[in-house]
XYZ file of C-alpha atoms in Angstrom:
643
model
C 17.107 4.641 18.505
C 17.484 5.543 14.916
C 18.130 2.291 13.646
C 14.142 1.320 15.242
C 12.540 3.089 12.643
C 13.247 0.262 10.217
C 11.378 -2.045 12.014
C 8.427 0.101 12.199
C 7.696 -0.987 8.074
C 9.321 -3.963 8.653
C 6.866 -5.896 11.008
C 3.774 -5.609 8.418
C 6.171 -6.973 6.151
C 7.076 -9.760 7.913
C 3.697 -10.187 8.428
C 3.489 -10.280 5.015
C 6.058 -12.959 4.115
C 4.885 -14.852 6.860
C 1.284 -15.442 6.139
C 2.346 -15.524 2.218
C 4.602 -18.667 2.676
C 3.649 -20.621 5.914
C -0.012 -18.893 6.186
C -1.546 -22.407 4.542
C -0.087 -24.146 7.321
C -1.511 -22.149 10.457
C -4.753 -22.011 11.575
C -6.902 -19.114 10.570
C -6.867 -17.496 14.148
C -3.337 -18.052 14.106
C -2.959 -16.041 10.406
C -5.304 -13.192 11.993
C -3.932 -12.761 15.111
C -0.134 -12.536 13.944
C -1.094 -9.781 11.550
C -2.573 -7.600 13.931
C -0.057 -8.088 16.322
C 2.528 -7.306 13.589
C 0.895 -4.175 13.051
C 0.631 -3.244 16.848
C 4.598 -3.762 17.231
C 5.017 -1.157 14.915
C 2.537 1.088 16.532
C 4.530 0.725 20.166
C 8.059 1.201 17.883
C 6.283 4.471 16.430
C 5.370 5.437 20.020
C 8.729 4.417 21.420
C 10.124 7.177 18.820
C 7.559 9.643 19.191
C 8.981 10.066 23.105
C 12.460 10.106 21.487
C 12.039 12.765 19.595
C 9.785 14.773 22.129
C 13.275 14.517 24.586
C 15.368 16.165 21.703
C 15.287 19.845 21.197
C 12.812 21.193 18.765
C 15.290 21.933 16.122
C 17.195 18.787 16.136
C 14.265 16.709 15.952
C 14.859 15.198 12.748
C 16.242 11.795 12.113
C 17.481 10.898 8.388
C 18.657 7.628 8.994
C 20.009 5.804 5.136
C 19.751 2.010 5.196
C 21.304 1.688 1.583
C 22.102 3.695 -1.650
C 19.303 2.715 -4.117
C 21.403 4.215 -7.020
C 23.431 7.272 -7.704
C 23.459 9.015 -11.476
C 24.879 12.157 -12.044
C 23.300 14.780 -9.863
C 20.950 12.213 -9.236
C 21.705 10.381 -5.514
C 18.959 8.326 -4.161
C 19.113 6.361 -0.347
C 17.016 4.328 0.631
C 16.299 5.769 4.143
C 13.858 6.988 6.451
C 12.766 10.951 7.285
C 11.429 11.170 10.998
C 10.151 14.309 11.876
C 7.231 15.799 13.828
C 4.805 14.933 10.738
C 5.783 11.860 10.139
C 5.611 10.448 13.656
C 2.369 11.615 13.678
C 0.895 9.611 10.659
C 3.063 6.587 11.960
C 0.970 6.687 15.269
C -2.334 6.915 13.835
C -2.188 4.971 10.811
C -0.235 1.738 12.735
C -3.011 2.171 15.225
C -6.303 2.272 13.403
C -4.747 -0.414 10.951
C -4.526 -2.640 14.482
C -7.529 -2.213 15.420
C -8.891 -2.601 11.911
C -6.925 -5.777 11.624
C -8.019 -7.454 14.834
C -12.126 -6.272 13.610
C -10.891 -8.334 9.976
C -10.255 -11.178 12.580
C -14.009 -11.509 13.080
C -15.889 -9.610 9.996
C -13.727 -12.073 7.669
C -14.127 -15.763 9.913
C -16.221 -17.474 7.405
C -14.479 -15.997 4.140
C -12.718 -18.656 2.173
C -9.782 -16.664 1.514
C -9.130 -15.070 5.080
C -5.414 -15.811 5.207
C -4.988 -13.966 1.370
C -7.267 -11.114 2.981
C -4.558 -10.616 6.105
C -1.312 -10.813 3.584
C -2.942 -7.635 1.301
C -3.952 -5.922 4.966
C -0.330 -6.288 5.920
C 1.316 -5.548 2.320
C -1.295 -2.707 2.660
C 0.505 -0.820 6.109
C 3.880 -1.968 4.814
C 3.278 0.357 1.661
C 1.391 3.179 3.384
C 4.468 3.291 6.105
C 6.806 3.480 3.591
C 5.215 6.649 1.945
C 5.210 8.509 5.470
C 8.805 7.272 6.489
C 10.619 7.716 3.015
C 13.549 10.240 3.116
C 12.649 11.243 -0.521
C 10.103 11.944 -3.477
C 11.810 8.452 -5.363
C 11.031 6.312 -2.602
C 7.970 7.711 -1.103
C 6.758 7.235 -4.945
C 7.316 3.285 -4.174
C 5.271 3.607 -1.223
C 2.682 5.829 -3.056
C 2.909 2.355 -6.135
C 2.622 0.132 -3.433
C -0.350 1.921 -1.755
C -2.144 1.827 -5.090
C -1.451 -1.839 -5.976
C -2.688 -2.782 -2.708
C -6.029 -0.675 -3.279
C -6.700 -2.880 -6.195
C -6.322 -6.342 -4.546
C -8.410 -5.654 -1.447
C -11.091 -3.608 -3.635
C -11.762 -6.373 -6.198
C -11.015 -8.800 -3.097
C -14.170 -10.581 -4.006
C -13.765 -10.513 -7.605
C -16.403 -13.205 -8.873
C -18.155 -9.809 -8.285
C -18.282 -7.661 -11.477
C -18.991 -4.698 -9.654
C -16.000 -5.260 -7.474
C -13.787 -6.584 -10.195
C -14.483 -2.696 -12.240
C -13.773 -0.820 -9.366
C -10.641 -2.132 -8.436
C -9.606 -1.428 -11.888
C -11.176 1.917 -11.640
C -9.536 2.842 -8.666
C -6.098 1.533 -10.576
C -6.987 3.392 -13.834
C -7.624 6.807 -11.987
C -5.028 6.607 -9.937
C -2.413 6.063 -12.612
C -3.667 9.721 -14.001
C -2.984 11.189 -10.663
C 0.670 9.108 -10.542
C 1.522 11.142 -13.614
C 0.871 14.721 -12.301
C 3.730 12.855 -9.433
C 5.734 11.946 -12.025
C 6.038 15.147 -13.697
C 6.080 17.403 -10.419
C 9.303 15.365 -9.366
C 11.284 15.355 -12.071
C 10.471 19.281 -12.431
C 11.636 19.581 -8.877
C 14.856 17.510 -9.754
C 15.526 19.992 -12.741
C 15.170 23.001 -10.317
C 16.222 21.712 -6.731
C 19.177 19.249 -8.457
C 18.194 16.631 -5.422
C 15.130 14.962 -4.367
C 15.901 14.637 -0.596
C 13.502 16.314 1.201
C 16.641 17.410 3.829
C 18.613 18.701 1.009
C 15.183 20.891 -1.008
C 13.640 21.443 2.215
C 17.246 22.544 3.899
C 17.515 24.860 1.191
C 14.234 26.906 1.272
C 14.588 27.361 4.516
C 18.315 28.310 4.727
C 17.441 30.933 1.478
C 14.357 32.017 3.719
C 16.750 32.496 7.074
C 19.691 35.037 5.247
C 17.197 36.844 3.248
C 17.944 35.623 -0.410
C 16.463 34.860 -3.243
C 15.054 31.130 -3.128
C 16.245 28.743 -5.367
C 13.048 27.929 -6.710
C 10.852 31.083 -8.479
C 7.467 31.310 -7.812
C 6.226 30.499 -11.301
C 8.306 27.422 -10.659
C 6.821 26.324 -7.330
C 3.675 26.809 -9.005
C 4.069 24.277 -11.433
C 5.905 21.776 -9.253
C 3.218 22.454 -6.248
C -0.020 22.222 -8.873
C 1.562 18.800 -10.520
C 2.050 17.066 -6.935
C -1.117 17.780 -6.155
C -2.791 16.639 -9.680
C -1.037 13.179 -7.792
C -2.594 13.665 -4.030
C -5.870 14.550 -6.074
C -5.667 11.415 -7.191
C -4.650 9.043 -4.035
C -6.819 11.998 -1.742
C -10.098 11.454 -4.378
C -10.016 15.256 -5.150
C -12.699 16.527 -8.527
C -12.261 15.218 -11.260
C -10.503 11.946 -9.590
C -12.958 11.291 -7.051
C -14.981 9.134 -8.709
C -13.075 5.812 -7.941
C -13.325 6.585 -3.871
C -16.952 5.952 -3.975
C -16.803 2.776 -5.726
C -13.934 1.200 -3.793
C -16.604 0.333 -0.838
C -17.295 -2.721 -2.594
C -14.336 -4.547 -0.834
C -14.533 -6.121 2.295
C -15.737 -3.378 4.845
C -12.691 -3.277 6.643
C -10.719 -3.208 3.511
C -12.723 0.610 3.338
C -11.901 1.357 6.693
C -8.346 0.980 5.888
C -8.587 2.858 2.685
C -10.976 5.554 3.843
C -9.836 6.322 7.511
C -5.980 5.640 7.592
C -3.951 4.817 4.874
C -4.551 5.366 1.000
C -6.498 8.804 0.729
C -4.643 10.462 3.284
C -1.433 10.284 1.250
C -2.122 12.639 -0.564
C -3.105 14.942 2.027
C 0.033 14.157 3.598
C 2.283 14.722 0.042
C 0.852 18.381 0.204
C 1.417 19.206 3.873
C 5.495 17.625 3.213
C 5.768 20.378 0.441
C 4.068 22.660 2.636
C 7.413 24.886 1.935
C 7.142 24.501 -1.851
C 3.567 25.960 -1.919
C 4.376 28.972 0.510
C 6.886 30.047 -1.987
C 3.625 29.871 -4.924
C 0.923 33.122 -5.165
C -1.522 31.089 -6.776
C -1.296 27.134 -5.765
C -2.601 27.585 -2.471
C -5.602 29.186 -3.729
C -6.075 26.561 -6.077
C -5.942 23.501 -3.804
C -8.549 25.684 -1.480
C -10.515 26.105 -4.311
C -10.617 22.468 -5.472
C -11.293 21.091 -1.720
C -13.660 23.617 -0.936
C -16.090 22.510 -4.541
C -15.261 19.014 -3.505
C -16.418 19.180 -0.243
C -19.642 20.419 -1.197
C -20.026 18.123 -4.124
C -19.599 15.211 -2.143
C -21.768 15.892 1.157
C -24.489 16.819 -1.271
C -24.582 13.424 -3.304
C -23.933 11.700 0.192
C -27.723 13.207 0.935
C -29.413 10.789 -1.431
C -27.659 7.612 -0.870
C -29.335 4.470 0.262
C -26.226 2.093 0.404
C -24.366 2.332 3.912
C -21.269 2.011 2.695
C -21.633 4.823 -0.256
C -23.140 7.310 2.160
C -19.568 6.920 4.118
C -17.629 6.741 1.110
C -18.802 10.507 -0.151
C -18.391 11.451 3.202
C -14.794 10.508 3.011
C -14.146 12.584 -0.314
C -16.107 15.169 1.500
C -14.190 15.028 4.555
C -10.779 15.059 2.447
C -12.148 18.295 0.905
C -12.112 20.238 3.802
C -8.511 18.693 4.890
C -7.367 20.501 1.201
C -9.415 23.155 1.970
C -7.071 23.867 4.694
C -3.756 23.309 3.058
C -4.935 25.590 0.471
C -5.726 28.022 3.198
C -2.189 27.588 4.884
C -3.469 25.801 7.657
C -1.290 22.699 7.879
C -1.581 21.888 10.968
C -5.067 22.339 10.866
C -5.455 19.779 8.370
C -2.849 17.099 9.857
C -5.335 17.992 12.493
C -8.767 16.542 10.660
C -6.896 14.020 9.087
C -6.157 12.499 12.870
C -9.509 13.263 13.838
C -11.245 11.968 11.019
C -9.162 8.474 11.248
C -10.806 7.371 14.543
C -14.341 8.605 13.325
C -14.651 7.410 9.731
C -12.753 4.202 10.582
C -15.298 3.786 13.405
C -18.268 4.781 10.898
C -17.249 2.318 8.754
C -16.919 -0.623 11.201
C -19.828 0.228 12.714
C -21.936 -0.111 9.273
C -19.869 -3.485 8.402
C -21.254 -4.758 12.197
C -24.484 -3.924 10.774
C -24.261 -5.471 7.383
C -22.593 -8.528 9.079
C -25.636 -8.969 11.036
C -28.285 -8.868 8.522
C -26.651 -11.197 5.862
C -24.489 -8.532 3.695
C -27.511 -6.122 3.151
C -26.492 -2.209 2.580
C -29.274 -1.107 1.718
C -30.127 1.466 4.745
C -34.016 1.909 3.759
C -34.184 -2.061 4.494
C -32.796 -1.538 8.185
C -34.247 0.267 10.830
C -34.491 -0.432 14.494
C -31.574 -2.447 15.041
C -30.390 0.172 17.712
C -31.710 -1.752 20.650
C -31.004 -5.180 18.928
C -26.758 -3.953 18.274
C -26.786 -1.252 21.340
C -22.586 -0.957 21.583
C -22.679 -0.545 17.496
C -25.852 1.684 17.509
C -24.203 3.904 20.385
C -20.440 4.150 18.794
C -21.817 4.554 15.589
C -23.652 7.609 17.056
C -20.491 9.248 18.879
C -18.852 8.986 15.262
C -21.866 10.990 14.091
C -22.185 13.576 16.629
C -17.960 13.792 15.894
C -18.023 14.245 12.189
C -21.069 16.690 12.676
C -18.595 19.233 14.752
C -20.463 19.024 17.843
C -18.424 19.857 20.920
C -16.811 18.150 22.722
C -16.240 15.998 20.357
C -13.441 15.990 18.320
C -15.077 17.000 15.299
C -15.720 20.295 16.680
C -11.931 21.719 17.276
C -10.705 19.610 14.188
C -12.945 20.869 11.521
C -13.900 24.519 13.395
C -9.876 25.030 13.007
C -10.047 23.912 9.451
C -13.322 26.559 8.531
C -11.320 29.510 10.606
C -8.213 29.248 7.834
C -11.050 29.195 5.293
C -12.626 32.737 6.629
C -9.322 34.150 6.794
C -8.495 33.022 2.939
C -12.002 34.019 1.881
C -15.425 34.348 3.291
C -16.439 32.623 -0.108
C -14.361 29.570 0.749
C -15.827 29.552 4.400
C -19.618 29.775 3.173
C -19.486 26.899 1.215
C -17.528 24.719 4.146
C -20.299 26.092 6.323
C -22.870 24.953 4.566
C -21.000 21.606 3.775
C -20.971 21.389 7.583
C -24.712 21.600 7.553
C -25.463 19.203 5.064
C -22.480 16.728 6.751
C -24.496 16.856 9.805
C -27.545 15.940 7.904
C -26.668 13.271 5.894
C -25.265 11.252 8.285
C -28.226 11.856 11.366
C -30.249 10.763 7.993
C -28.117 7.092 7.983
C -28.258 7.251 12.001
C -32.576 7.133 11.798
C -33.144 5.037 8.877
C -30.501 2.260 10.004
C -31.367 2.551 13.855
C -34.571 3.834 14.417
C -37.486 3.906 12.977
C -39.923 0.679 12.545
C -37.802 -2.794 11.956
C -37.806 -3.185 7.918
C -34.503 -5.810 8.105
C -37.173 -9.000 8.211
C -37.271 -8.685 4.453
C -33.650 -8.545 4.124
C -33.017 -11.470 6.411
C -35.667 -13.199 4.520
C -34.322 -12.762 0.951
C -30.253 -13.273 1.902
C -28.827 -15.993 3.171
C -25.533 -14.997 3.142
C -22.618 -15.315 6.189
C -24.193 -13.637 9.181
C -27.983 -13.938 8.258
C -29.885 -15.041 11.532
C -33.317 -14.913 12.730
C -33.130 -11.345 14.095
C -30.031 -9.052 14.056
C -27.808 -9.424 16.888
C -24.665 -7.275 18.440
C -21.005 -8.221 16.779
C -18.539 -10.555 18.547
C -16.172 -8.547 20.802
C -13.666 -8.818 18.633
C -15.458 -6.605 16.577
C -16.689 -4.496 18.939
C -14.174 -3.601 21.267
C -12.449 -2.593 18.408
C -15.859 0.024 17.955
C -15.686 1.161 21.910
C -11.816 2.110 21.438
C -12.123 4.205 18.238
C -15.178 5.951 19.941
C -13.054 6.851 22.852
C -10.566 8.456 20.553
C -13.166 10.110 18.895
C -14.474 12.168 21.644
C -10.740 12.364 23.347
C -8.862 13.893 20.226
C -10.082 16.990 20.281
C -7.335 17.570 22.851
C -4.811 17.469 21.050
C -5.153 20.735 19.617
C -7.938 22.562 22.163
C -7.111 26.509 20.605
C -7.832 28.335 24.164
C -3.994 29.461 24.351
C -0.712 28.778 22.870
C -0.235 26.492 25.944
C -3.066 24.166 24.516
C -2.427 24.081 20.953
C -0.149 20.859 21.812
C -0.305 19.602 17.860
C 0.253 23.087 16.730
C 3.844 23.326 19.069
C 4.612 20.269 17.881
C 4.530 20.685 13.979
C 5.469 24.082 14.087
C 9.260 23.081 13.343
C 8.175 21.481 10.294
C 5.903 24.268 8.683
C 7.816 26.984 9.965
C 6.617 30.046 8.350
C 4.382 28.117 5.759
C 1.695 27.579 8.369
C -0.745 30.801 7.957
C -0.609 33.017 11.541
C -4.714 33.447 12.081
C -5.294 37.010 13.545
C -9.087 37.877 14.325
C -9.902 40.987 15.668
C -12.828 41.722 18.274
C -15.016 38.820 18.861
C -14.684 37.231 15.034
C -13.381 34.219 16.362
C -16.015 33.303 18.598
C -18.481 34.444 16.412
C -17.057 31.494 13.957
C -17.065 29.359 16.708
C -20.322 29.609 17.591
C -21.469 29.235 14.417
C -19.701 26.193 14.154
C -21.974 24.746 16.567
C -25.110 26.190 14.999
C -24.328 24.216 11.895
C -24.089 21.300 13.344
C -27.512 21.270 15.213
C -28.851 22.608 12.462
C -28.029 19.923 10.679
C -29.082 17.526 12.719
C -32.146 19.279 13.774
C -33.549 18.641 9.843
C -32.378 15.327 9.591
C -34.388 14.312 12.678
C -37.270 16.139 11.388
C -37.108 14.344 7.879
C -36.490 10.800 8.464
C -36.842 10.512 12.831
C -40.451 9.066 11.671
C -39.990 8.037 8.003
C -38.207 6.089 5.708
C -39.357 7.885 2.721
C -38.908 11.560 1.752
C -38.574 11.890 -2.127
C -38.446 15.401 -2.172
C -34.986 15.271 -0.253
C -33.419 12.461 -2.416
C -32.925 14.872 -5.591
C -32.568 11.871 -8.584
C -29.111 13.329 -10.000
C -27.620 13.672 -6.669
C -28.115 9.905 -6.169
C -26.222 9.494 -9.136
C -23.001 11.411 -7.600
C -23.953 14.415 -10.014
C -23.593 11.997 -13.241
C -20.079 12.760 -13.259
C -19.231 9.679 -13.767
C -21.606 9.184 -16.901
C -19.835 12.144 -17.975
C -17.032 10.283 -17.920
C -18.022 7.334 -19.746
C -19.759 9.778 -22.456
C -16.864 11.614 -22.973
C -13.544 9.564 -22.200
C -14.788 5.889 -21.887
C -16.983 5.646 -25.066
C -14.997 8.789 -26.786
C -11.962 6.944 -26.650
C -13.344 4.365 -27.739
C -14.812 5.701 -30.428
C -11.586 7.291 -31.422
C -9.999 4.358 -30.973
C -11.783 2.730 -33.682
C -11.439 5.739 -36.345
C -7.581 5.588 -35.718
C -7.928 1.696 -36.355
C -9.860 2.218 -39.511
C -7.966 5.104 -40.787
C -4.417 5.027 -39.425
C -3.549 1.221 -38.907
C -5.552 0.162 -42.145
C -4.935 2.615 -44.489
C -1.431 4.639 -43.553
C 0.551 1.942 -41.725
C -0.892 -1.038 -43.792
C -0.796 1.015 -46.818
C 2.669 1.677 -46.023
C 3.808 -1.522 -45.675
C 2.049 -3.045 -48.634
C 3.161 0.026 -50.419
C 6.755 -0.836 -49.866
C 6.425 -4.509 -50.745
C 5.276 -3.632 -54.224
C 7.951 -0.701 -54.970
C 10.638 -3.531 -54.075
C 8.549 -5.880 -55.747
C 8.310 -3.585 -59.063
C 12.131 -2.827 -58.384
C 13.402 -6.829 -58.212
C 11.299 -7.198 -61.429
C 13.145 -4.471 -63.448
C 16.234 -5.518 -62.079
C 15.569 -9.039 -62.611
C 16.228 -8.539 -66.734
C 20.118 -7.536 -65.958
C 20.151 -10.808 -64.655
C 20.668 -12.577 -68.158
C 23.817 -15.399 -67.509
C 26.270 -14.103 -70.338
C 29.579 -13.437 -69.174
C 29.963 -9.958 -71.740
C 26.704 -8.728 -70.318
C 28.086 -8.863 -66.782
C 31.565 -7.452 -68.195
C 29.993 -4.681 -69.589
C 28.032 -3.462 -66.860
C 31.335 -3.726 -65.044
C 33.287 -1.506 -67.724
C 30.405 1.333 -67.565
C 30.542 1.400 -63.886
C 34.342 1.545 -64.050
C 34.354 4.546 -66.404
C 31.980 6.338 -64.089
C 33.661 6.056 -61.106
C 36.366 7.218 -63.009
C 34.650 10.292 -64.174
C 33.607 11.034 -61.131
C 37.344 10.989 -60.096
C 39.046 12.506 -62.575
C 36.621 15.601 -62.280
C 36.468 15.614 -58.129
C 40.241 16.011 -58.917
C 39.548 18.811 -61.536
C 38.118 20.783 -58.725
């Protein structure tokens, strides 16, 4: 069974090759349909080995299977294998399946796109990369994976590059996320210094074994601090955590389903799933956890509130994601690992379907975002109008969807790391609620303001009146709303017996994973007020835009601008560099390096001229320069020998 895990990477990238070489040759269904099909035989493979290690005994149920030594210097041993544990089957399951059902939606969303076979061989390049991350048996390889991930981002962002906004935010998303690859960097080579291995068996093995006879671990606390805070300057990066945010909420200007992908199951939960692997690393750190809290807690809140101004569909769902990804840190910081592998699941089948459901829309009026020229298209698209609904009630945290048991879990470990941290989640909650019942009204009720939009685009899609997706765009829709109601049960929290994700990751976080203890009715009282967020959310949303499309007083001007962080960026590192980089030009390259070199072509100049007069052609010139530099090395000699 072991040697199946290979294939589960392999079939996207035979996908890949496939479409890359002989994709010219097949018909575009043909190109399509083998990609997504590629991508479901790895998600029954992943299943197939999610029942084999649910027969094994909970402590065995690890598989380290090497294909290949990479290289081996020194200390320094790296294999090219696979790691299958508990957390790693379960990002193997959910990312293979949303990327099918993703892929067969591309079939349809991308027909009339003139490079639709290019667009499958990223998609597939895409999984291949994000599978390798989750499967790698170490830091070196996973770090290909994370490269790969990254590369990909680029090519399906600035897909439609004639675009110049698409073109800069691929390269923004590439820029940023080489800032966050260096905190990696420098996190894994401190862990090599300390932990002499970067097998997560071997540094993992070892924590626990110090943890199991009482000693001292290997790794101080100061130390896990650093290693823990400089891995997650990485996942802050890939996960779109402040100050490296900022290139999330551009990268919706791919394809749609290239932000599905990116937003729901692949890219930005890597890093999410970086800091639940070192979930051992950080439990050995005072002050890390309480920094990653910290940092998801300021971006959830950050994001949900500039997600309250936005009138592009797309960018409404894309600082929801960063939002959403706040919370998920928000619980590793709190301990809560499992309650954070939890949201991440959860928030996969919702925010993928969120954003299919808004590229149905834009399909159908002509590539228009622009949600205050929609309205009313619920009874024209009623299977995307519906879905898209379920997703909203879901990410709102009203039970029984899944929303409710994912996120109430995640705002539980907040309150028991700090009633500060759980305030601002709560009121994130409210504002989450709002923000997206806002998008529900304006693009789905309301009076019918898409005739202008039809009228002024004419791009693929545009058509009298809107109209419902092709099936294979909305089945796709109906599935992910299934899961989005259904996945709440995979961690219910009414006993032990319940908490199915919980027994089945506890092997891999061990102690790390924070033990919640409430006393009297605090739980329920949390609980409850879960719930009261989320209607009270949605009860001002449907009071402020049920019968509007214009509220100015609740679509604050610097909000709409994401906080003008990043003109804050441009002031201070964009045009600041810049501005330095033309001083240093001016002053360093013109005057000291120039000035240097031209300096040192004169003093040998100046020297070949004085040395040029020696030069005169007699022979008793030459002789007696020869006879003074005799007698000198001979007085040099003679009194060396003195000594």
């Amino acid at each position: 069974m072991e040697g199946l895990i290979f294939l589960i990477p392999a079939m996207p990238l035979a996908g890949f090759f496939i479409n890359l070489f002989f994709g010219r040759f097949l018909p575009k269904r043909v190109v399509g349909w083998l990609a997504t099909a590629l991508v479901g035989v790895s998600f029954v493979i992943a299943l197939t080995e999610y029942f084999h290690l649910l027969s094994l005994t909970s402590a065995a149920r690890a598989l380290a299977p090497n294909l290949f030594t990479w290289f081996a210097v020194g200390h320094l041993s790296i294999h090219f294998g696979a790691y299958l544990d508990p957390l790693s089957s379960v990002m193997i399951l959910f990312v293979t399946g949303v990327a099918t059902l993703i892929h067969a939606y591309s079939i349809g969303y991308m027909d009339h796109d003139p490079r639709f076979r290019t667009f499958f061989v990223y998609l597939n390049l895409f999984v291949f990369s994000m599978l390798v991350l989750v499967l790698a048996n170490n830091f070196v390889v996973a770090f290909l994976g994370w490269e790969g991930v990254g590369a990909c981002s680029y090519w399906l962002i600035s897909f439609w590059f004639d675009r110049d906004s698409a073109a800069s935010a691929g390269k923004k998303a590439f820029i940023i996320n080489r800032i966050g690859d260096f905190g990696y960097m420098l996190g894994m080579f401190l862990l090599f210094e300390v932990a002499k291995s970067l097998n997560y068996t071997s540094v993992f093995g070892n924590i626990a074994s110090s943890a199991a006879h009482g000693g001292h671990p290997f790794i101080s606390g100061p130390q896990a601090t650093a290693i823990a805070l400089l891995l997650f300057v990485g996942a802050a990066g890939k996960s779109a955590q402040i100050p490296l945010f900022v290139w999330l909420v551009d990268a919706m200007e791919g394809p749609t389903p290239v932000s599905a992908l990116i937003h729901a199951a692949t890219m930005v939960t890597a890093g999410v799933y970086l800091m639940a692997r070192v979930a051992p690393i950080i439990h050995l750190s005072s002050n890390a956890g309480t920094v990653i809290a910290i940092v998801g807690a300021a971006t959830a809140f950050v994001a949900a509130t500039a997600a309250t101004a936005q009138n592009d569909i797309k960018k409404v769902l894309a600082y929801s994601t960063v939002s959403q990804l706040g919370y998920m840190f928000l619980g590793i910081g709190s301990g809560a690992y499992v309650a954070a592998i939890f949201l991440m699941i959860t928030h996969a089948f919702y925010k993928a379907l969120l954003f299919l459901g808004a590229g149905s829309v834009i399909h159908s009026l002509g590539d228009e975002q622009d949600i205050k020229k929609m309205g009313a298209l619920y009874k024209l698209m009623p299977i995307t109008g519906f879905t898209f609904i379920i997703a909203w009630l879901s990410i709102a945290g009203l039970p029984p969807f899944s929303g409710f048991f994912s996120k109430g879990d995640v705002l539980l470990a907040a309150y028991s790391k700090s009633p500060i941290l759980w305030a601002v989640g709560a009121i994130t909650a409210i504002l989450t609620a709002y923000y997206m019942g806002r998008e529900v009204y304006l693009v789905f009720f309301g009076s019918p303001r898409y005739r202008e939009a039809l009228t002024n685009h004419d791009g693929h899609g545009a058509h009298s009146e809107p109209h419902e997706s092709p099936k294979v765009m909305t089945v796709p829709l109906i599935i992910l709303a299934i899961a989005s109601i259904l996945a709440g049960v995979m961690n219910l929290g009414i006993s032990s017996s319940t908490d199915f994700l919980t027994n089945w990751l506890l092997p891999v976080f061990g102690k790390a994973q924070a033990n919640l203890t409430f006393g009297g009715g605090t739980k329920v009282i949390l609980e409850v007020g879960d719930i009261v967020f989320a209607l009270l959310g949605i009860f001002i949303a449907t009071r402020a835009w049920s019968k509007t499309a214009s509220n100015p007083s609740l679509e604050v001007g610097f909000l709409k601008k994401g906080w003008q962080i990043d003109h804050l960026f441009d002031s201070v590192f964009a045009r600041g560099s810049s501005g330095l980089a033309i001083e240093l030009n001016e002053i360093v390259d013109n005057e000291v390096i120039d000035g240097a070199v031209n300096g040192s072509g004169r003093l040998i100049g100046a020297l070949g001229g004085s040395l040029r007069g020696i030069q005169s052609g007699y022979v008793r010139s030459y002789a007696l320069i020869i006879s003074f530099g005799v007698v000198l090395i001979l007085g040099f000699v003679i009194t060396r020998a003195g000594l």
